[in-house]
PDB file of C-alpha atoms in Angstrom:
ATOM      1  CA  UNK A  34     -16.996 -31.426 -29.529  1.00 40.00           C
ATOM      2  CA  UNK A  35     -16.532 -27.707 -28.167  1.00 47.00           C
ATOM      3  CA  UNK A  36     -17.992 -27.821 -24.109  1.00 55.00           C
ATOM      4  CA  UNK A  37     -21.002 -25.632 -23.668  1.00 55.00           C
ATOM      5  CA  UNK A  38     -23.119 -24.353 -20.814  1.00 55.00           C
ATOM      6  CA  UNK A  39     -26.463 -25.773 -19.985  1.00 56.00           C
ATOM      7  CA  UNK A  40     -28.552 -23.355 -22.268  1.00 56.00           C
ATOM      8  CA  UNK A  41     -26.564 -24.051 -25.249  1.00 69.00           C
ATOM      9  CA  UNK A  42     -23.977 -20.896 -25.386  1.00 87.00           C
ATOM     10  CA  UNK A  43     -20.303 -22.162 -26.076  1.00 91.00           C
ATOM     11  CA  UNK A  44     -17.410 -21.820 -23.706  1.00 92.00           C
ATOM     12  CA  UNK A  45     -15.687 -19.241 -25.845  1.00 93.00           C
ATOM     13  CA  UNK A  46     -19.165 -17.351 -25.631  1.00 94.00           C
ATOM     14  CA  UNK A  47     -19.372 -17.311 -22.049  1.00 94.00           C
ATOM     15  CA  UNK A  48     -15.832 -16.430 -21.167  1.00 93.00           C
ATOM     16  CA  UNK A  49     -16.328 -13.008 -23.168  1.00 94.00           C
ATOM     17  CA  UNK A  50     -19.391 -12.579 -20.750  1.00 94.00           C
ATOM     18  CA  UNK A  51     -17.228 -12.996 -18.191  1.00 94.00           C
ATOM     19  CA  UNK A  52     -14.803 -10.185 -19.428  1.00 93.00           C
ATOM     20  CA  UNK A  53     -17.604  -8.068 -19.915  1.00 93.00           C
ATOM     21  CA  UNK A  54     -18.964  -8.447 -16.693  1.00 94.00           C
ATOM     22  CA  UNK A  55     -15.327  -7.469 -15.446  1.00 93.00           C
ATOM     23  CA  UNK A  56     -15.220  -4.351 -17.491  1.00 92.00           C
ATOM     24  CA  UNK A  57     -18.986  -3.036 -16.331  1.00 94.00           C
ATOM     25  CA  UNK A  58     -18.719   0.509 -15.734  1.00 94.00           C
ATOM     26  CA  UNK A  59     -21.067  -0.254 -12.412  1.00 96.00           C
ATOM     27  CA  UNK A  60     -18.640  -3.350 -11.500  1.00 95.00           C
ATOM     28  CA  UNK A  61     -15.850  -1.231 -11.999  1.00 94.00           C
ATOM     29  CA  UNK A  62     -17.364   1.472  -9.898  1.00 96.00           C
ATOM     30  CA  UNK A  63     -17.768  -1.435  -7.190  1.00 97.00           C
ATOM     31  CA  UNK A  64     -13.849  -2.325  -7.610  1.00 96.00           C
ATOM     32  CA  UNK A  65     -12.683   1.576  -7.332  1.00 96.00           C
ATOM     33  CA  UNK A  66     -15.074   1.660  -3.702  1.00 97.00           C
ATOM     34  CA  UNK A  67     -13.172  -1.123  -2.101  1.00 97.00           C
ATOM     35  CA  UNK A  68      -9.693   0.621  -3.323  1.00 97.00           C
ATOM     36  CA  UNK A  69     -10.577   4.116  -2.256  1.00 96.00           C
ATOM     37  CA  UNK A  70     -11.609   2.292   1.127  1.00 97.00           C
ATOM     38  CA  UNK A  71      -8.479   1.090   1.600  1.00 97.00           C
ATOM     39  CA  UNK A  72      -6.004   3.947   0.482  1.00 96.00           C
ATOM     40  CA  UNK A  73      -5.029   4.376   4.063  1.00 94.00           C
ATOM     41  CA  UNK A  74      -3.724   1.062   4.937  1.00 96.00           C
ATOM     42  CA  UNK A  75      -1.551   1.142   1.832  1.00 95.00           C
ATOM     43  CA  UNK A  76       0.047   4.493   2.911  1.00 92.00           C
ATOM     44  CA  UNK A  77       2.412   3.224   5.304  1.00 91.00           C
ATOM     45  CA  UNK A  78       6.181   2.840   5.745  1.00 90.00           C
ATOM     46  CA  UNK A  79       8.047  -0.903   6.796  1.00 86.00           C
ATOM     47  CA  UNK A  80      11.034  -1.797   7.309  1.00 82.00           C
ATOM     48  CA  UNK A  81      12.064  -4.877   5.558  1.00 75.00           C
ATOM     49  CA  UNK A  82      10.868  -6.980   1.945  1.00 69.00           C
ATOM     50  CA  UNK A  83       8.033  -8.699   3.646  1.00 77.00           C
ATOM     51  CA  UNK A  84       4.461  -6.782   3.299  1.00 85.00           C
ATOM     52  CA  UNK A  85       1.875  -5.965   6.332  1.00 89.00           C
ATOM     53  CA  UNK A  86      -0.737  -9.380   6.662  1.00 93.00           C
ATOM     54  CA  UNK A  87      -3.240  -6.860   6.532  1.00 95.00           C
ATOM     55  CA  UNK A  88      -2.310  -6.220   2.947  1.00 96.00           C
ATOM     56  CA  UNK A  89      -2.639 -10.133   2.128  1.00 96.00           C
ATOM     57  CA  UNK A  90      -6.297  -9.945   3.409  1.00 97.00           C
ATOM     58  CA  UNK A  91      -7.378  -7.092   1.898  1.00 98.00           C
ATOM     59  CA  UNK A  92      -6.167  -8.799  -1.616  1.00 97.00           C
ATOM     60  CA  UNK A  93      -7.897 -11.574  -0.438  1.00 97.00           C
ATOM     61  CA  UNK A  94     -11.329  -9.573  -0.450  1.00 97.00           C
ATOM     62  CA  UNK A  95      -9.962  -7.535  -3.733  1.00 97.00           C
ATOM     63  CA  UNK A  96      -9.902 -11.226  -5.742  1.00 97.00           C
ATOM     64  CA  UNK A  97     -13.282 -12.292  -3.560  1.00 97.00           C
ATOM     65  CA  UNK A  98     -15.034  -9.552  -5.539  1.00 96.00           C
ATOM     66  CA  UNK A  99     -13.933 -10.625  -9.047  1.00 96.00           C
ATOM     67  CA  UNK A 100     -14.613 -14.645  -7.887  1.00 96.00           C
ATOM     68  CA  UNK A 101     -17.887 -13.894  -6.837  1.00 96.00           C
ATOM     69  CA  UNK A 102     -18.529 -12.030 -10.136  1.00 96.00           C
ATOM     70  CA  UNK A 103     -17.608 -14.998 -11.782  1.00 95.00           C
ATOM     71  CA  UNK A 104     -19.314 -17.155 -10.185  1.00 95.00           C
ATOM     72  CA  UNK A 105     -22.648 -15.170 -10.819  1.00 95.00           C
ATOM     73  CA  UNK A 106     -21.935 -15.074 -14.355  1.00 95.00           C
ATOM     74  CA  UNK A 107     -21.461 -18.357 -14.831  1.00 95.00           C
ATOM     75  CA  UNK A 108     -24.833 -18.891 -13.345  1.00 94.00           C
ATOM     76  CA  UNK A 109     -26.613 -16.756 -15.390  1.00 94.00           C
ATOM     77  CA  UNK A 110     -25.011 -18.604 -18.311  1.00 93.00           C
ATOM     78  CA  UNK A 111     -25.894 -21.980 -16.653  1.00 93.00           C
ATOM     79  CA  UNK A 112     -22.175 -22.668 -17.472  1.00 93.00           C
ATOM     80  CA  UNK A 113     -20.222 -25.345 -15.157  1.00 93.00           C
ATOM     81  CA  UNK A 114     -17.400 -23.718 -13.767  1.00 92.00           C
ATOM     82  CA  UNK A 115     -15.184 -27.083 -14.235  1.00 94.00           C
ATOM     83  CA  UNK A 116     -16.227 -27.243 -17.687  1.00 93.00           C
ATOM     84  CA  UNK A 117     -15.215 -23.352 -17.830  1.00 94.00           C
ATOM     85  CA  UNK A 118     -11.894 -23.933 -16.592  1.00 93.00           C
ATOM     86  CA  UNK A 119     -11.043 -26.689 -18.817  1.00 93.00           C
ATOM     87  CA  UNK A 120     -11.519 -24.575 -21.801  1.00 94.00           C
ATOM     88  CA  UNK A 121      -9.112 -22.291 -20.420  1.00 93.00           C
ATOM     89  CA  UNK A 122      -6.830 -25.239 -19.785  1.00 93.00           C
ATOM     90  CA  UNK A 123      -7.310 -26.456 -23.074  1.00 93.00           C
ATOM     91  CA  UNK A 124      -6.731 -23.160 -24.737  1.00 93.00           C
ATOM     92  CA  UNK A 125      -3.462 -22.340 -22.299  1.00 93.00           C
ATOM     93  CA  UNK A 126      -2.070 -25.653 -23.976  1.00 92.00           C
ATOM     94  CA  UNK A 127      -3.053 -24.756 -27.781  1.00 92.00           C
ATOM     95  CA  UNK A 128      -2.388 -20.910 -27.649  1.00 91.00           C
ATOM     96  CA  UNK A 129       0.181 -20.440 -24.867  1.00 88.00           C
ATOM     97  CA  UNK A 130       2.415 -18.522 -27.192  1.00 92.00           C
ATOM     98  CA  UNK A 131       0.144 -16.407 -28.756  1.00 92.00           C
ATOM     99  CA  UNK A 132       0.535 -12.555 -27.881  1.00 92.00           C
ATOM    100  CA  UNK A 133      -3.346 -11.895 -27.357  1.00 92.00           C
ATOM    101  CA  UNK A 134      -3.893 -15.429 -25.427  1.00 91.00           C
ATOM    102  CA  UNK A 135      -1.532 -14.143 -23.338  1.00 92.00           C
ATOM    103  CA  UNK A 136      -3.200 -10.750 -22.876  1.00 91.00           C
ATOM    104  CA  UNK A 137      -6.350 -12.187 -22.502  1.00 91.00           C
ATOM    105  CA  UNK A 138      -5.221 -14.194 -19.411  1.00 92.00           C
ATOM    106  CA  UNK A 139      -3.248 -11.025 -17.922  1.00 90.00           C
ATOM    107  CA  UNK A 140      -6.679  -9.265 -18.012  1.00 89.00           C
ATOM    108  CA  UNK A 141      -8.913 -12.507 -16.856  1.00 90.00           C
ATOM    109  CA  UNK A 142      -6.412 -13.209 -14.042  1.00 91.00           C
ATOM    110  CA  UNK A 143      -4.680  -9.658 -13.095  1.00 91.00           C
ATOM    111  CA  UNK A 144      -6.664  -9.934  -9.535  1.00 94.00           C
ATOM    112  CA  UNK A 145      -5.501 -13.133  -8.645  1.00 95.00           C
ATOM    113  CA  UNK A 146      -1.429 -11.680  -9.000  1.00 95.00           C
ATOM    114  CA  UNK A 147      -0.787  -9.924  -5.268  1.00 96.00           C
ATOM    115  CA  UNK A 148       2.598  -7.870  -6.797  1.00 93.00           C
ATOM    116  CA  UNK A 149       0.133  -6.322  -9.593  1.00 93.00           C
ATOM    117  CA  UNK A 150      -2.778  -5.359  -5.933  1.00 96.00           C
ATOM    118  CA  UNK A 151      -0.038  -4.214  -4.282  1.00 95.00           C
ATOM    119  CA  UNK A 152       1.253  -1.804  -7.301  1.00 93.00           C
ATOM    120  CA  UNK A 153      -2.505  -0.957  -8.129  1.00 94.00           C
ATOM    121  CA  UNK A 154      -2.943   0.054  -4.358  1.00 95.00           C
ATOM    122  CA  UNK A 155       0.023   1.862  -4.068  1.00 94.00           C
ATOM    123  CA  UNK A 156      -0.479   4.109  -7.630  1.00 92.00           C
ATOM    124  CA  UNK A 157      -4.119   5.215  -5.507  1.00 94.00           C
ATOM    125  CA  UNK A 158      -2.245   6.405  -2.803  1.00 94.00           C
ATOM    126  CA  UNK A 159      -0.015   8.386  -5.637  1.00 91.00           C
ATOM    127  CA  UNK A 160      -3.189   9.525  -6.962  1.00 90.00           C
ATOM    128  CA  UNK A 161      -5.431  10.578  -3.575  1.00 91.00           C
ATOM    129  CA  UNK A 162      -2.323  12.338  -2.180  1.00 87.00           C
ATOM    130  CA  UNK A 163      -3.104  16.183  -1.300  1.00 83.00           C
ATOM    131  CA  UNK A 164      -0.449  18.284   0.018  1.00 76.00           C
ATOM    132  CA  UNK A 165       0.321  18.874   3.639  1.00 70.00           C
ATOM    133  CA  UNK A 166      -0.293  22.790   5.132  1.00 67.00           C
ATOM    134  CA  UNK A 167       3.601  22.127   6.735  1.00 62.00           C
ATOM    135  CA  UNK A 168       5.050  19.570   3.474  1.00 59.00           C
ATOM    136  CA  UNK A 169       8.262  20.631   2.085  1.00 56.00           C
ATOM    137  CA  UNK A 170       8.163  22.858  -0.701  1.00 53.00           C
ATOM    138  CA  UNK A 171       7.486  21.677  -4.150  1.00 54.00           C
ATOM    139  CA  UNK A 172       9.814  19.784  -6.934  1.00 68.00           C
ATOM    140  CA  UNK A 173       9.147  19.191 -10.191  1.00 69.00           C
ATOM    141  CA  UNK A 174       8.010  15.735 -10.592  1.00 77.00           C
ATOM    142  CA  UNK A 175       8.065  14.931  -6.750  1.00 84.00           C
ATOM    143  CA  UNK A 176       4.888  14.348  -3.987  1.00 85.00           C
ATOM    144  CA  UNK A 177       6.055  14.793  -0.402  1.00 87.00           C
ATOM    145  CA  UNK A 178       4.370  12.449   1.808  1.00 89.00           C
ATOM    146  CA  UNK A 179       3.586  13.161   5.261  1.00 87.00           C
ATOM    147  CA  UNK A 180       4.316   9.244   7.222  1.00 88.00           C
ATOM    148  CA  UNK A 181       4.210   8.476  10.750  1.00 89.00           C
ATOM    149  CA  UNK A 182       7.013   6.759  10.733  1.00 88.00           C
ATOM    150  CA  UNK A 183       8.788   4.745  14.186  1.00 86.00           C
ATOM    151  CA  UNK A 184      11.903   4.958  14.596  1.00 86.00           C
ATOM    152  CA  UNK A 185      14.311   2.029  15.073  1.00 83.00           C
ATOM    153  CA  UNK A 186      15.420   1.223  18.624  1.00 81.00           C
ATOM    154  CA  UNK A 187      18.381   2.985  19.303  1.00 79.00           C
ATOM    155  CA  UNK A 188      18.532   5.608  16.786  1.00 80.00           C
ATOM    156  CA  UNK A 189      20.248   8.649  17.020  1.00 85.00           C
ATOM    157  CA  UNK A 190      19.693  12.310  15.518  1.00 86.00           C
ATOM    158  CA  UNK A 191      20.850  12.841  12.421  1.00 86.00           C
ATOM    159  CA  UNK A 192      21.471   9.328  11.263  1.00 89.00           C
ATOM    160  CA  UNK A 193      19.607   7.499   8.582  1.00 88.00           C
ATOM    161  CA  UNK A 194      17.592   4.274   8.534  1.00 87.00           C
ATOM    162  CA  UNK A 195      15.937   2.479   5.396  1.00 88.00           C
ATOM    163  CA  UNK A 196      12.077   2.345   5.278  1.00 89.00           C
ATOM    164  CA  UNK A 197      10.394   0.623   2.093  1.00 91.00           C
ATOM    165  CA  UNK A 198       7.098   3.084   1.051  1.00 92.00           C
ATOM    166  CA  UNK A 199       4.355   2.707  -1.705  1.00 92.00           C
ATOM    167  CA  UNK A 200       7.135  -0.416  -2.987  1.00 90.00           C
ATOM    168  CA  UNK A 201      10.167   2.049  -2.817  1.00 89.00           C
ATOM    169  CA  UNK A 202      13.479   2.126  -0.631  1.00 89.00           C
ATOM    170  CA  UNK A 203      13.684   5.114   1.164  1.00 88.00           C
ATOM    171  CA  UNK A 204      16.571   6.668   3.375  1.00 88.00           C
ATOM    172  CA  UNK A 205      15.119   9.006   6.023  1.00 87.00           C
ATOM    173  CA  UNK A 206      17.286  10.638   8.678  1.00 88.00           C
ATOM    174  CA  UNK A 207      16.315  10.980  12.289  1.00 86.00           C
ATOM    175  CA  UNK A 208      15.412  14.583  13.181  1.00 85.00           C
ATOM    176  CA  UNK A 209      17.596  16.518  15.772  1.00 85.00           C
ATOM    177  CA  UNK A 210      14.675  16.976  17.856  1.00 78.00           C
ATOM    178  CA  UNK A 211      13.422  12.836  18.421  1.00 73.00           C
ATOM    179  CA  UNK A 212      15.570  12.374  20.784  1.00 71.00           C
ATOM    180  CA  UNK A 213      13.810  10.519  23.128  1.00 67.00           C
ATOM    181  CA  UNK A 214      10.910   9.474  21.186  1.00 71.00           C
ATOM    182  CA  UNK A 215       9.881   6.429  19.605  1.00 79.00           C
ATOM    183  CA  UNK A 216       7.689   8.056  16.536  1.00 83.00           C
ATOM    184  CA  UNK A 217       8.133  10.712  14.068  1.00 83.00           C
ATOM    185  CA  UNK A 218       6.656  12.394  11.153  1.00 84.00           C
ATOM    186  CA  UNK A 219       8.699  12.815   8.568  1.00 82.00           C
ATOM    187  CA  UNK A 220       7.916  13.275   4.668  1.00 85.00           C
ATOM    188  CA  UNK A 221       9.043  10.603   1.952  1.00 86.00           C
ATOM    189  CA  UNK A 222       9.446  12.044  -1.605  1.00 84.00           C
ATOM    190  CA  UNK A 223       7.435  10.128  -4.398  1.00 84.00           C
ATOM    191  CA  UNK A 224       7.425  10.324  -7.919  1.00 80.00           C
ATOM    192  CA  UNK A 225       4.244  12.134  -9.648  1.00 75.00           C
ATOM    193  CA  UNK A 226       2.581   9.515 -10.762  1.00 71.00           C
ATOM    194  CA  UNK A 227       2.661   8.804 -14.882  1.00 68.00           C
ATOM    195  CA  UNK A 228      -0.792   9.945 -15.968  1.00 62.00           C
ATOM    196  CA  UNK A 229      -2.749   6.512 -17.565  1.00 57.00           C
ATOM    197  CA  UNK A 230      -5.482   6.100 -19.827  1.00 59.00           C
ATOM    198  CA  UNK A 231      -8.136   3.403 -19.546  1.00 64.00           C
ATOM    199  CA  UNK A 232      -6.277   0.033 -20.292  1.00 68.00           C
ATOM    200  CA  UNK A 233      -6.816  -0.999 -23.855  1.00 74.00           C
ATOM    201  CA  UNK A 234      -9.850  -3.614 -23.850  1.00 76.00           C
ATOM    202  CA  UNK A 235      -8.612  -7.483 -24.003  1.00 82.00           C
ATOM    203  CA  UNK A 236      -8.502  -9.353 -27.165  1.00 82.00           C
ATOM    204  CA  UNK A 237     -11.463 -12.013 -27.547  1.00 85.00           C
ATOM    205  CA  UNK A 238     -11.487 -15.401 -26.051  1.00 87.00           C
ATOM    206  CA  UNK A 239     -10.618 -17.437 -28.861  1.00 85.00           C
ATOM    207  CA  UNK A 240     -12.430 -20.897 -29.967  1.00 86.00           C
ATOM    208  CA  UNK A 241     -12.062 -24.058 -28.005  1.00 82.00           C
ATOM    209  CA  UNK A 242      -8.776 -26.165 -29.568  1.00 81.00           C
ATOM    210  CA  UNK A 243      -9.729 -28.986 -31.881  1.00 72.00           C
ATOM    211  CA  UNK A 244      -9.556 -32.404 -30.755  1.00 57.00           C
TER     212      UNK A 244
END
């Protein structure tokens, strides 16, 4: 027998509540706030693979929003979230290979995946960027990026250094005028971003597997 909320509605039923929820123009309003709010901390230069922490805990609040959205849909479908995630488990097994299963997860899941936050955060700062009064002229197809960046201990003017920025190696040179200093400005060129439509809507959640 297919597994059904309290009132009656089927899993499949309530799972495309739940992608409707997550595709709310309001909830989606909500989602582009918390992004916009944290532009800033994404628009920073490091110096090796790993990430800032801070960017792990703002992810953690970015999936927070889409869990507790869950969570109140679920409710208002007096659906039990085990029950809900046994479908899923259930369908994973009998439609794994299918091209729109597999979209439909993407879509139901994209929060959860922190290289997908970290490329979503990083295409914002792409987007939000305004020119500096002082940046280097313009190229065709290029931003230039005003960065605070510090300098690495013992560097000397006119060499070059690797810095990782918006998920892109970077080599900067030192400036013939830092000697002595520990922090410099200097502007990082990034690609314009592509222009993107809307992403296409996900396929249905299909019906529970027979058993």
């Amino acid at each position: 027998m297919a597994a059904a909320a309290e009132n009656g509605m089927s899993m499949q039923e309530v799972a495309t509540c739940v992608m409707s929820e997550f595709q709310d123009p309001k909830f989606q309003d909500e989602v582009e706030t918390f992004i916009n709010c944290h532009i800033e901390e994404f628009a920073v230069v490091h110096f090796d693979g790993s990430c800032p922490m801070q960017w792990v805990n703002i992810h953690r609040k970015y999936k927070k929003l889409y869990e507790d959205r869950l969570l109140k849909v679920l409710d208002d479908c007096d659906a039990d979230c085990t029950r809900f995630m046994e479908y899923f488990s259930a369908c994973s097994d009998a439609y794994g290979h299918d091209p729109n299963f597999k979209a439909l997860m993407t879509a139901l899941t994209a929060s959860e995946d922190f290289s997908s936050f970290q490329e979503l955060m990083f295409n914002a700062v792409r987007e939000n960027w305004e020119p500096d009064e002082c940046q280097k002229g313009p190229v065709a197809g290029y931003q230039f990026h005003q960065v605070e960046v510090a300098l690495p201990e013992n560097a000397e003017p006119g060499s070059s250094f690797l810095v990782n920025y918006l998920g892109h190696a970077h080599s900067l040179t030192v400036p013939p005028e830092s000697e002595g200093v520990m922090t410099v400005t200097l502007q990082v060129p990034e690609a314009l971003p592509a222009s993107a439509g809307p992403p296409p809507a996900p396929p249905p959640p299909p019906p529970p597997p027979s058993t």
